């Protein structure tokens, strides 16, 4: 059942799972996915943790202990989430060792309420790296304007980073610039660049969701013919930008110092529109040196009936540009769409975090010991 996943892996696409829970760790499911489904990494986000912890499955004893210690709800969440990430990192450690640090990674996000605060994001990233204390951790920093200098500073301190919530090509170039600047700082500080890794999480399905909605509002045959094309076009042009930046003179100097390329990671790859094939954002985004982080349903769909037919990105750049130009000619503003998606992405993660705070606080109160 994993032939398609093996082919995907053989094409140079690292398969990561976009989900984590304590039950997935303790049941052996994560180890099984690594062993049987070519999974070589895990990503988390506030929404994933909110769903996992709110289910209560596997967390009761730790919550009871935290309640007995009278910790704050923020501290409780950090203790719970970092414990899951630490355990997942240990399970993935053999992959990390065998790939010389490229894969075998587990990502954990800075507090989404800090998305527009540079100094606080840097401090949070350092704290998370210290708390998890595993070399195969990636600290997730959002690609907001405030996040960009934070990325540079954190990379400059030798902490590996997963840059998240990237929607626009312009912002993606700024993210790569921030990474290169961070590597240059790390090099100046005498750090070993070979030990610093990064991925840039370029979001896919949400682009189609928003642009398709606007194409429906236009309502012409020309508009309808463009549905389901913008997200792939956007991602493919991101890969073109990646190829350009990591073959330039600035990169060449860092490459000599054993630096690692910042790989593009396709995020939000679960299909939102049932009219589209459920493997769309996997099999149509195949190119070497990429990561695809999939929810379990997408992973299973790809294993079951994914048709992997080699590189589906390189050689498509002119067509991708033409498709985005056609969308723009219908009066749909690319800049407006990507800014809206970034704003909504931050808001959604913050809302999930706030929901997690509320549900965890309720559990701490329920489990608090009654004093004799």
CSV table of C-alpha atoms in Angstrom, one decimal:
chain,number,residue,atom,x,y,z
A,1,UNK,CA,0.0,0.0,0.0
A,2,UNK,CA,3.0,2.3,0.4
A,3,UNK,CA,4.4,2.1,-3.2
A,4,UNK,CA,3.1,5.6,-4.0
A,5,UNK,CA,4.7,6.9,-0.9
A,6,UNK,CA,8.0,5.2,-1.7
A,7,UNK,CA,7.9,6.7,-5.2
A,8,UNK,CA,7.3,10.1,-3.7
A,9,UNK,CA,10.2,9.6,-1.3
A,10,UNK,CA,12.4,8.4,-4.2
A,11,UNK,CA,11.6,11.6,-6.1
A,12,UNK,CA,13.2,13.6,-3.3
A,13,UNK,CA,10.0,14.6,-1.4
A,14,UNK,CA,10.3,14.2,2.4
A,15,UNK,CA,7.0,12.9,3.8
A,16,UNK,CA,6.1,14.5,7.1
A,17,UNK,CA,2.9,13.9,9.1
A,18,UNK,CA,0.9,17.0,10.0
A,19,UNK,CA,-0.4,15.8,13.3
A,20,UNK,CA,0.7,14.7,16.7
A,21,UNK,CA,-1.0,13.5,19.9
A,22,UNK,CA,0.0,11.5,22.9
A,23,UNK,CA,-2.1,8.6,21.8
A,24,UNK,CA,-0.3,8.5,18.5
A,25,UNK,CA,3.0,8.4,20.4
A,26,UNK,CA,2.1,5.8,23.1
A,27,UNK,CA,0.1,3.5,20.9
A,28,UNK,CA,3.1,3.0,18.6
A,29,UNK,CA,1.2,4.5,15.6
A,30,UNK,CA,3.9,7.1,14.9
A,31,UNK,CA,6.6,4.5,14.9
A,32,UNK,CA,4.5,2.4,12.6
A,33,UNK,CA,4.0,5.3,10.1
A,34,UNK,CA,7.8,5.8,10.1
A,35,UNK,CA,8.4,2.1,9.6
A,36,UNK,CA,5.7,1.5,7.0
A,37,UNK,CA,4.6,4.7,5.4
A,38,UNK,CA,8.0,6.5,4.7
A,39,UNK,CA,7.1,9.3,7.3
A,40,UNK,CA,10.3,11.1,8.2
A,41,UNK,CA,9.1,14.1,10.2
A,42,UNK,CA,6.2,15.6,12.1
A,43,UNK,CA,4.7,19.1,12.2
A,44,UNK,CA,2.4,20.5,14.9
A,45,UNK,CA,0.5,23.8,15.2
A,46,UNK,CA,-1.8,25.3,17.8
A,47,UNK,CA,-4.9,23.8,16.1
A,48,UNK,CA,-3.4,20.3,16.2
A,49,UNK,CA,-2.5,20.6,19.9
A,50,UNK,CA,-5.9,22.0,20.7
A,51,UNK,CA,-7.6,19.0,19.1
A,52,UNK,CA,-5.3,16.5,20.8
A,53,UNK,CA,-5.3,17.8,24.3
A,54,UNK,CA,-9.0,18.7,24.3
A,55,UNK,CA,-9.7,15.0,23.5
A,56,UNK,CA,-8.2,14.2,26.9
A,57,UNK,CA,-6.8,10.9,25.6
A,58,UNK,CA,-3.5,10.2,27.5
A,59,UNK,CA,-3.2,13.6,29.2
A,60,UNK,CA,-5.2,13.1,32.4
A,61,UNK,CA,-2.3,12.0,34.7
A,62,UNK,CA,-0.1,14.9,33.6
A,63,UNK,CA,-2.9,17.4,33.9
A,64,UNK,CA,-3.6,16.0,37.5
A,65,UNK,CA,0.0,16.4,38.4
A,66,UNK,CA,0.1,19.9,37.0
A,67,UNK,CA,-3.1,20.8,38.9
A,68,UNK,CA,-1.5,19.5,42.1
A,69,UNK,CA,1.5,21.8,41.5
A,70,UNK,CA,-0.9,24.7,40.9
A,71,UNK,CA,0.9,25.8,37.8
A,72,UNK,CA,-0.5,28.5,35.5
A,73,UNK,CA,-2.5,27.3,32.4
A,74,UNK,CA,0.3,28.7,30.1
A,75,UNK,CA,2.9,26.7,31.9
A,76,UNK,CA,0.7,23.6,31.8
A,77,UNK,CA,0.3,23.9,28.1
A,78,UNK,CA,4.0,24.3,27.5
A,79,UNK,CA,4.8,21.3,29.7
A,80,UNK,CA,2.3,19.1,27.9
A,81,UNK,CA,3.1,20.2,24.3
A,82,UNK,CA,6.9,20.0,24.8
A,83,UNK,CA,6.6,16.6,26.4
A,84,UNK,CA,4.8,15.3,23.2
A,85,UNK,CA,7.3,16.9,20.9
A,86,UNK,CA,10.2,15.6,23.0
A,87,UNK,CA,8.8,12.0,22.8
A,88,UNK,CA,8.1,12.3,19.1
A,89,UNK,CA,11.7,13.6,18.5
A,90,UNK,CA,13.1,10.6,20.3
A,91,UNK,CA,11.0,8.2,18.1
A,92,UNK,CA,12.3,10.0,15.0
A,93,UNK,CA,15.9,10.2,16.2
A,94,UNK,CA,17.1,7.3,14.1
A,95,UNK,CA,15.8,9.1,11.0
A,96,UNK,CA,17.6,12.3,12.1
A,97,UNK,CA,20.8,10.4,12.5
A,98,UNK,CA,20.6,8.5,9.2
A,99,UNK,CA,19.8,11.7,7.2
A,100,UNK,CA,22.5,13.8,8.9
A,101,UNK,CA,19.9,16.0,10.5
A,102,UNK,CA,17.9,16.8,7.4
A,103,UNK,CA,14.8,14.8,8.4
A,104,UNK,CA,13.6,13.1,11.6
A,105,UNK,CA,12.4,16.5,12.7
A,106,UNK,CA,9.5,17.6,14.9
A,107,UNK,CA,8.2,21.2,14.7
A,108,UNK,CA,6.7,23.2,17.6
A,109,UNK,CA,5.3,26.7,17.2
A,110,UNK,CA,6.0,29.8,19.3
A,111,UNK,CA,2.9,31.2,21.1
A,112,UNK,CA,0.7,32.5,18.2
A,113,UNK,CA,-0.2,35.5,20.3
A,114,UNK,CA,3.4,36.7,19.8
A,115,UNK,CA,3.1,36.7,15.9
A,116,UNK,CA,3.5,40.5,15.7
A,117,UNK,CA,6.2,40.9,18.4
A,118,UNK,CA,9.8,40.3,17.3
A,119,UNK,CA,11.6,40.4,20.6
A,120,UNK,CA,9.1,38.1,22.4
A,121,UNK,CA,9.2,35.6,19.5
A,122,UNK,CA,13.0,35.4,19.7
A,123,UNK,CA,12.8,34.8,23.5
A,124,UNK,CA,10.0,32.2,23.1
A,125,UNK,CA,12.0,30.4,20.4
A,126,UNK,CA,15.0,30.2,22.6
A,127,UNK,CA,12.9,29.0,25.5
A,128,UNK,CA,11.2,26.3,23.4
A,129,UNK,CA,14.5,25.0,22.1
A,130,UNK,CA,15.7,24.8,25.7
A,131,UNK,CA,12.5,23.1,27.0
A,132,UNK,CA,12.4,20.4,24.3
A,133,UNK,CA,16.1,19.9,24.4
A,134,UNK,CA,16.4,17.7,21.4
A,135,UNK,CA,18.6,18.4,18.4
A,136,UNK,CA,15.9,17.3,15.9
A,137,UNK,CA,13.4,20.0,16.9
A,138,UNK,CA,12.4,22.8,14.6
A,139,UNK,CA,11.0,25.9,16.2
A,140,UNK,CA,8.1,27.3,14.1
A,141,UNK,CA,8.1,31.1,13.6
A,142,UNK,CA,5.3,32.8,11.5
A,143,UNK,CA,6.4,34.7,8.4
A,144,UNK,CA,4.8,37.9,9.5
A,145,UNK,CA,6.7,41.2,9.2
A,146,UNK,CA,7.7,40.9,12.8
A,147,UNK,CA,8.6,37.3,12.4
A,148,UNK,CA,11.3,38.0,9.7
A,149,UNK,CA,13.9,39.6,11.9
A,150,UNK,CA,13.1,37.0,14.6
A,151,UNK,CA,14.0,34.2,12.0
A,152,UNK,CA,17.4,35.9,11.4
A,153,UNK,CA,18.2,36.2,15.1
A,154,UNK,CA,17.1,32.7,16.0
A,155,UNK,CA,19.0,31.1,13.0
A,156,UNK,CA,22.0,33.3,14.0
A,157,UNK,CA,21.9,31.6,17.4
A,158,UNK,CA,22.1,28.1,15.9
A,159,UNK,CA,18.5,27.2,16.4
A,160,UNK,CA,16.8,25.4,13.5
A,161,UNK,CA,13.6,26.9,12.3
A,162,UNK,CA,10.4,26.0,10.5
A,163,UNK,CA,9.0,29.2,9.0
A,164,UNK,CA,5.2,29.0,8.8
A,165,UNK,CA,2.2,30.7,7.3
A,166,UNK,CA,3.9,31.7,4.0
A,167,UNK,CA,1.3,32.5,1.3
A,168,UNK,CA,2.9,35.1,-1.0
A,169,UNK,CA,5.9,34.8,-3.3
A,170,UNK,CA,7.2,38.2,-2.1
A,171,UNK,CA,7.1,37.1,1.5
A,172,UNK,CA,8.7,33.8,0.6
A,173,UNK,CA,11.7,35.7,-0.9
A,174,UNK,CA,11.9,37.7,2.3
A,175,UNK,CA,11.9,34.5,4.4
A,176,UNK,CA,14.8,33.1,2.4
A,177,UNK,CA,16.6,36.4,2.8
A,178,UNK,CA,16.0,36.2,6.6
A,179,UNK,CA,17.4,32.7,6.6
A,180,UNK,CA,20.6,33.6,4.7
A,181,UNK,CA,21.1,36.6,7.0
A,182,UNK,CA,20.8,34.3,10.0
A,183,UNK,CA,23.3,31.9,8.5
A,184,UNK,CA,25.7,34.8,8.0
A,185,UNK,CA,25.3,35.8,11.6
A,186,UNK,CA,25.9,32.2,12.7
A,187,UNK,CA,29.0,32.0,10.6
A,188,UNK,CA,30.3,35.2,12.0
A,189,UNK,CA,29.8,33.8,15.5
A,190,UNK,CA,31.8,30.8,14.7
A,191,UNK,CA,28.9,28.3,14.8
A,192,UNK,CA,28.8,25.1,12.7
A,193,UNK,CA,26.4,25.9,9.9
A,194,UNK,CA,26.1,22.1,9.0
A,195,UNK,CA,24.0,21.7,12.2
A,196,UNK,CA,21.5,24.5,11.4
A,197,UNK,CA,18.5,23.4,9.3
A,198,UNK,CA,15.3,25.2,8.2
A,199,UNK,CA,12.2,24.6,6.1
A,200,UNK,CA,9.8,27.3,4.7
A,201,UNK,CA,6.2,26.2,5.1
A,202,UNK,CA,4.4,27.5,2.0
A,203,UNK,CA,0.6,27.1,2.4
A,204,UNK,CA,-1.3,25.6,-0.5
A,205,UNK,CA,-5.0,24.7,-0.2
A,206,UNK,CA,-6.1,27.9,1.5
A,207,UNK,CA,-5.0,29.8,-1.6
A,208,UNK,CA,-7.4,27.9,-3.8
A,209,UNK,CA,-10.2,28.2,-1.2
A,210,UNK,CA,-10.0,32.0,-1.2
A,211,UNK,CA,-9.4,32.5,-4.9
A,212,UNK,CA,-12.0,29.9,-6.0
A,213,UNK,CA,-14.5,31.8,-3.9
A,214,UNK,CA,-13.7,35.0,-5.8
A,215,UNK,CA,-13.8,33.2,-9.1
A,216,UNK,CA,-17.2,31.9,-8.3
A,217,UNK,CA,-18.3,35.5,-7.6
A,218,UNK,CA,-17.0,36.5,-11.1
A,219,UNK,CA,-19.1,33.6,-12.5
A,220,UNK,CA,-17.9,33.6,-16.1
A,221,UNK,CA,-16.8,30.4,-17.9
A,222,UNK,CA,-13.3,31.9,-18.0
A,223,UNK,CA,-13.4,32.3,-14.2
A,224,UNK,CA,-14.7,28.8,-13.6
A,225,UNK,CA,-12.0,27.3,-15.8
A,226,UNK,CA,-9.3,28.8,-13.5
A,227,UNK,CA,-10.7,27.1,-10.3
A,228,UNK,CA,-8.2,24.8,-8.6
A,229,UNK,CA,-5.2,26.2,-10.5
A,230,UNK,CA,-4.0,29.2,-8.4
A,231,UNK,CA,-2.6,27.2,-5.4
A,232,UNK,CA,-0.5,24.9,-7.5
A,233,UNK,CA,0.7,27.9,-9.6
A,234,UNK,CA,1.7,29.8,-6.5
A,235,UNK,CA,3.6,26.9,-5.0
A,236,UNK,CA,5.4,26.1,-8.3
A,237,UNK,CA,6.6,29.7,-8.6
A,238,UNK,CA,7.8,29.5,-5.0
A,239,UNK,CA,10.0,26.5,-6.0
A,240,UNK,CA,11.3,28.6,-8.9
A,241,UNK,CA,12.3,31.3,-6.4
A,242,UNK,CA,13.9,28.6,-4.2
A,243,UNK,CA,16.0,27.4,-7.1
A,244,UNK,CA,17.1,30.9,-8.0
A,245,UNK,CA,18.0,32.0,-4.4
A,246,UNK,CA,19.9,28.8,-3.6
A,247,UNK,CA,22.0,28.9,-6.7
A,248,UNK,CA,23.1,32.5,-6.4
A,249,UNK,CA,26.4,34.0,-5.3
A,250,UNK,CA,25.3,34.8,-1.8
A,251,UNK,CA,24.4,31.2,-1.2
A,252,UNK,CA,27.6,29.9,-2.8
A,253,UNK,CA,29.7,31.5,0.1
A,254,UNK,CA,27.5,29.8,2.7
A,255,UNK,CA,27.5,26.5,0.8
A,256,UNK,CA,31.3,26.5,1.1
A,257,UNK,CA,30.8,26.8,4.8
A,258,UNK,CA,28.6,23.6,4.8
A,259,UNK,CA,25.3,25.4,5.2
A,260,UNK,CA,22.1,23.6,4.4
A,261,UNK,CA,19.5,24.9,2.0
A,262,UNK,CA,16.2,25.9,3.5
A,263,UNK,CA,13.8,23.4,1.9
A,264,UNK,CA,10.3,24.5,0.7
A,265,UNK,CA,7.7,22.6,2.7
A,266,UNK,CA,4.2,22.3,1.2
A,267,UNK,CA,1.7,22.8,4.1
A,268,UNK,CA,-2.1,22.8,4.2
A,269,UNK,CA,-2.1,20.0,1.7
A,270,UNK,CA,-5.4,18.5,2.6
A,271,UNK,CA,-7.9,19.2,-0.2
A,272,UNK,CA,-10.8,21.5,1.0
A,273,UNK,CA,-13.0,21.2,-2.1
A,274,UNK,CA,-14.4,17.6,-2.6
A,275,UNK,CA,-14.5,18.3,-6.4
A,276,UNK,CA,-10.7,18.0,-6.5
A,277,UNK,CA,-8.8,14.8,-6.3
A,278,UNK,CA,-7.7,14.2,-2.7
A,279,UNK,CA,-4.1,13.9,-3.6
A,280,UNK,CA,-3.9,17.1,-5.7
A,281,UNK,CA,-1.5,19.0,-3.4
A,282,UNK,CA,0.8,16.0,-3.2
A,283,UNK,CA,1.2,14.4,-6.6
A,284,UNK,CA,1.1,17.8,-8.4
A,285,UNK,CA,3.8,19.3,-6.2
A,286,UNK,CA,6.7,16.8,-6.7
A,287,UNK,CA,10.2,18.1,-7.0
A,288,UNK,CA,13.5,17.2,-5.3
A,289,UNK,CA,14.5,18.9,-2.1
A,290,UNK,CA,10.9,19.5,-0.9
A,291,UNK,CA,8.9,18.4,2.1
A,292,UNK,CA,5.2,17.6,2.0
A,293,UNK,CA,3.5,17.6,5.4
A,294,UNK,CA,0.2,15.8,5.2
A,295,UNK,CA,-2.8,15.2,7.5
A,296,UNK,CA,-3.3,11.5,8.0
A,297,UNK,CA,-6.2,11.3,5.6
A,298,UNK,CA,-4.1,12.8,2.8
A,299,UNK,CA,-1.2,10.4,3.6
A,300,UNK,CA,-3.6,7.4,3.4
A,301,UNK,CA,-5.2,8.7,0.2
A,302,UNK,CA,-1.7,9.0,-1.4
A,303,UNK,CA,-0.7,5.6,-0.2
A,304,UNK,CA,-3.9,4.1,-1.6
A,305,UNK,CA,-4.3,5.7,-5.0
A,306,UNK,CA,-1.7,8.5,-5.4
A,307,UNK,CA,-0.2,8.5,-8.9
A,308,UNK,CA,3.3,9.7,-8.6
A,309,UNK,CA,4.7,10.4,-12.1
A,310,UNK,CA,8.0,12.2,-11.5
A,311,UNK,CA,8.7,15.9,-11.2
A,312,UNK,CA,5.5,17.9,-11.6
A,313,UNK,CA,7.0,21.3,-10.8
A,314,UNK,CA,10.0,22.1,-12.9
A,315,UNK,CA,9.1,23.1,-16.4
A,316,UNK,CA,5.7,24.5,-15.3
A,317,UNK,CA,6.8,28.1,-14.4
A,318,UNK,CA,5.5,29.8,-17.6
A,319,UNK,CA,2.1,28.1,-17.3
A,320,UNK,CA,1.9,29.0,-13.6
A,321,UNK,CA,2.6,32.6,-14.3
A,322,UNK,CA,0.0,32.7,-17.0
A,323,UNK,CA,-2.6,31.2,-14.7
A,324,UNK,CA,-1.9,33.8,-11.9
A,325,UNK,CA,-2.0,36.5,-14.5
A,326,UNK,CA,-5.4,35.3,-15.8
A,327,UNK,CA,-6.8,35.4,-12.3
A,328,UNK,CA,-5.5,39.0,-11.9
A,329,UNK,CA,-7.1,40.0,-15.2
A,330,UNK,CA,-10.4,39.1,-13.7
A,331,UNK,CA,-10.0,41.7,-11.1
A,332,UNK,CA,-8.9,39.4,-8.3
A,333,UNK,CA,-6.0,41.0,-6.4
A,334,UNK,CA,-3.2,38.5,-5.5
A,335,UNK,CA,-1.8,40.9,-2.9
A,336,UNK,CA,-5.2,41.3,-1.3
A,337,UNK,CA,-5.7,37.5,-1.2
A,338,UNK,CA,-2.3,36.6,0.3
A,339,UNK,CA,-2.5,39.3,3.0
A,340,UNK,CA,-6.0,38.2,4.0
A,341,UNK,CA,-4.8,34.6,4.2
A,342,UNK,CA,-1.8,35.6,6.4
A,343,UNK,CA,-4.0,37.6,8.7
A,344,UNK,CA,-6.6,34.8,8.9
A,345,UNK,CA,-3.8,32.2,9.5
A,346,UNK,CA,-2.5,34.1,12.5
A,347,UNK,CA,-6.0,34.7,13.8
A,348,UNK,CA,-7.0,31.0,13.5
A,349,UNK,CA,-3.9,29.8,15.3
A,350,UNK,CA,-4.5,32.4,18.0
A,351,UNK,CA,-8.1,31.3,18.4
A,352,UNK,CA,-7.1,27.7,18.7
A,353,UNK,CA,-4.5,28.6,21.3
A,354,UNK,CA,-7.2,30.5,23.3
A,355,UNK,CA,-9.6,27.6,23.0
A,356,UNK,CA,-6.8,25.4,24.3
A,357,UNK,CA,-6.1,27.8,27.2
A,358,UNK,CA,-9.8,27.6,28.2
A,359,UNK,CA,-10.2,23.9,28.0
A,360,UNK,CA,-6.9,23.2,29.8
A,361,UNK,CA,-7.8,25.7,32.5
A,362,UNK,CA,-11.2,23.9,33.0
A,363,UNK,CA,-9.4,20.6,33.3
A,364,UNK,CA,-6.9,21.9,35.8
A,365,UNK,CA,-9.7,23.2,37.9
A,366,UNK,CA,-11.6,19.9,37.7
A,367,UNK,CA,-8.5,17.9,38.7
A,368,UNK,CA,-7.3,20.2,41.4
A,369,UNK,CA,-7.0,18.3,44.7
A,370,UNK,CA,-9.3,19.3,47.5
A,371,UNK,CA,-7.4,20.3,50.6
A,372,UNK,CA,-8.3,18.3,53.7
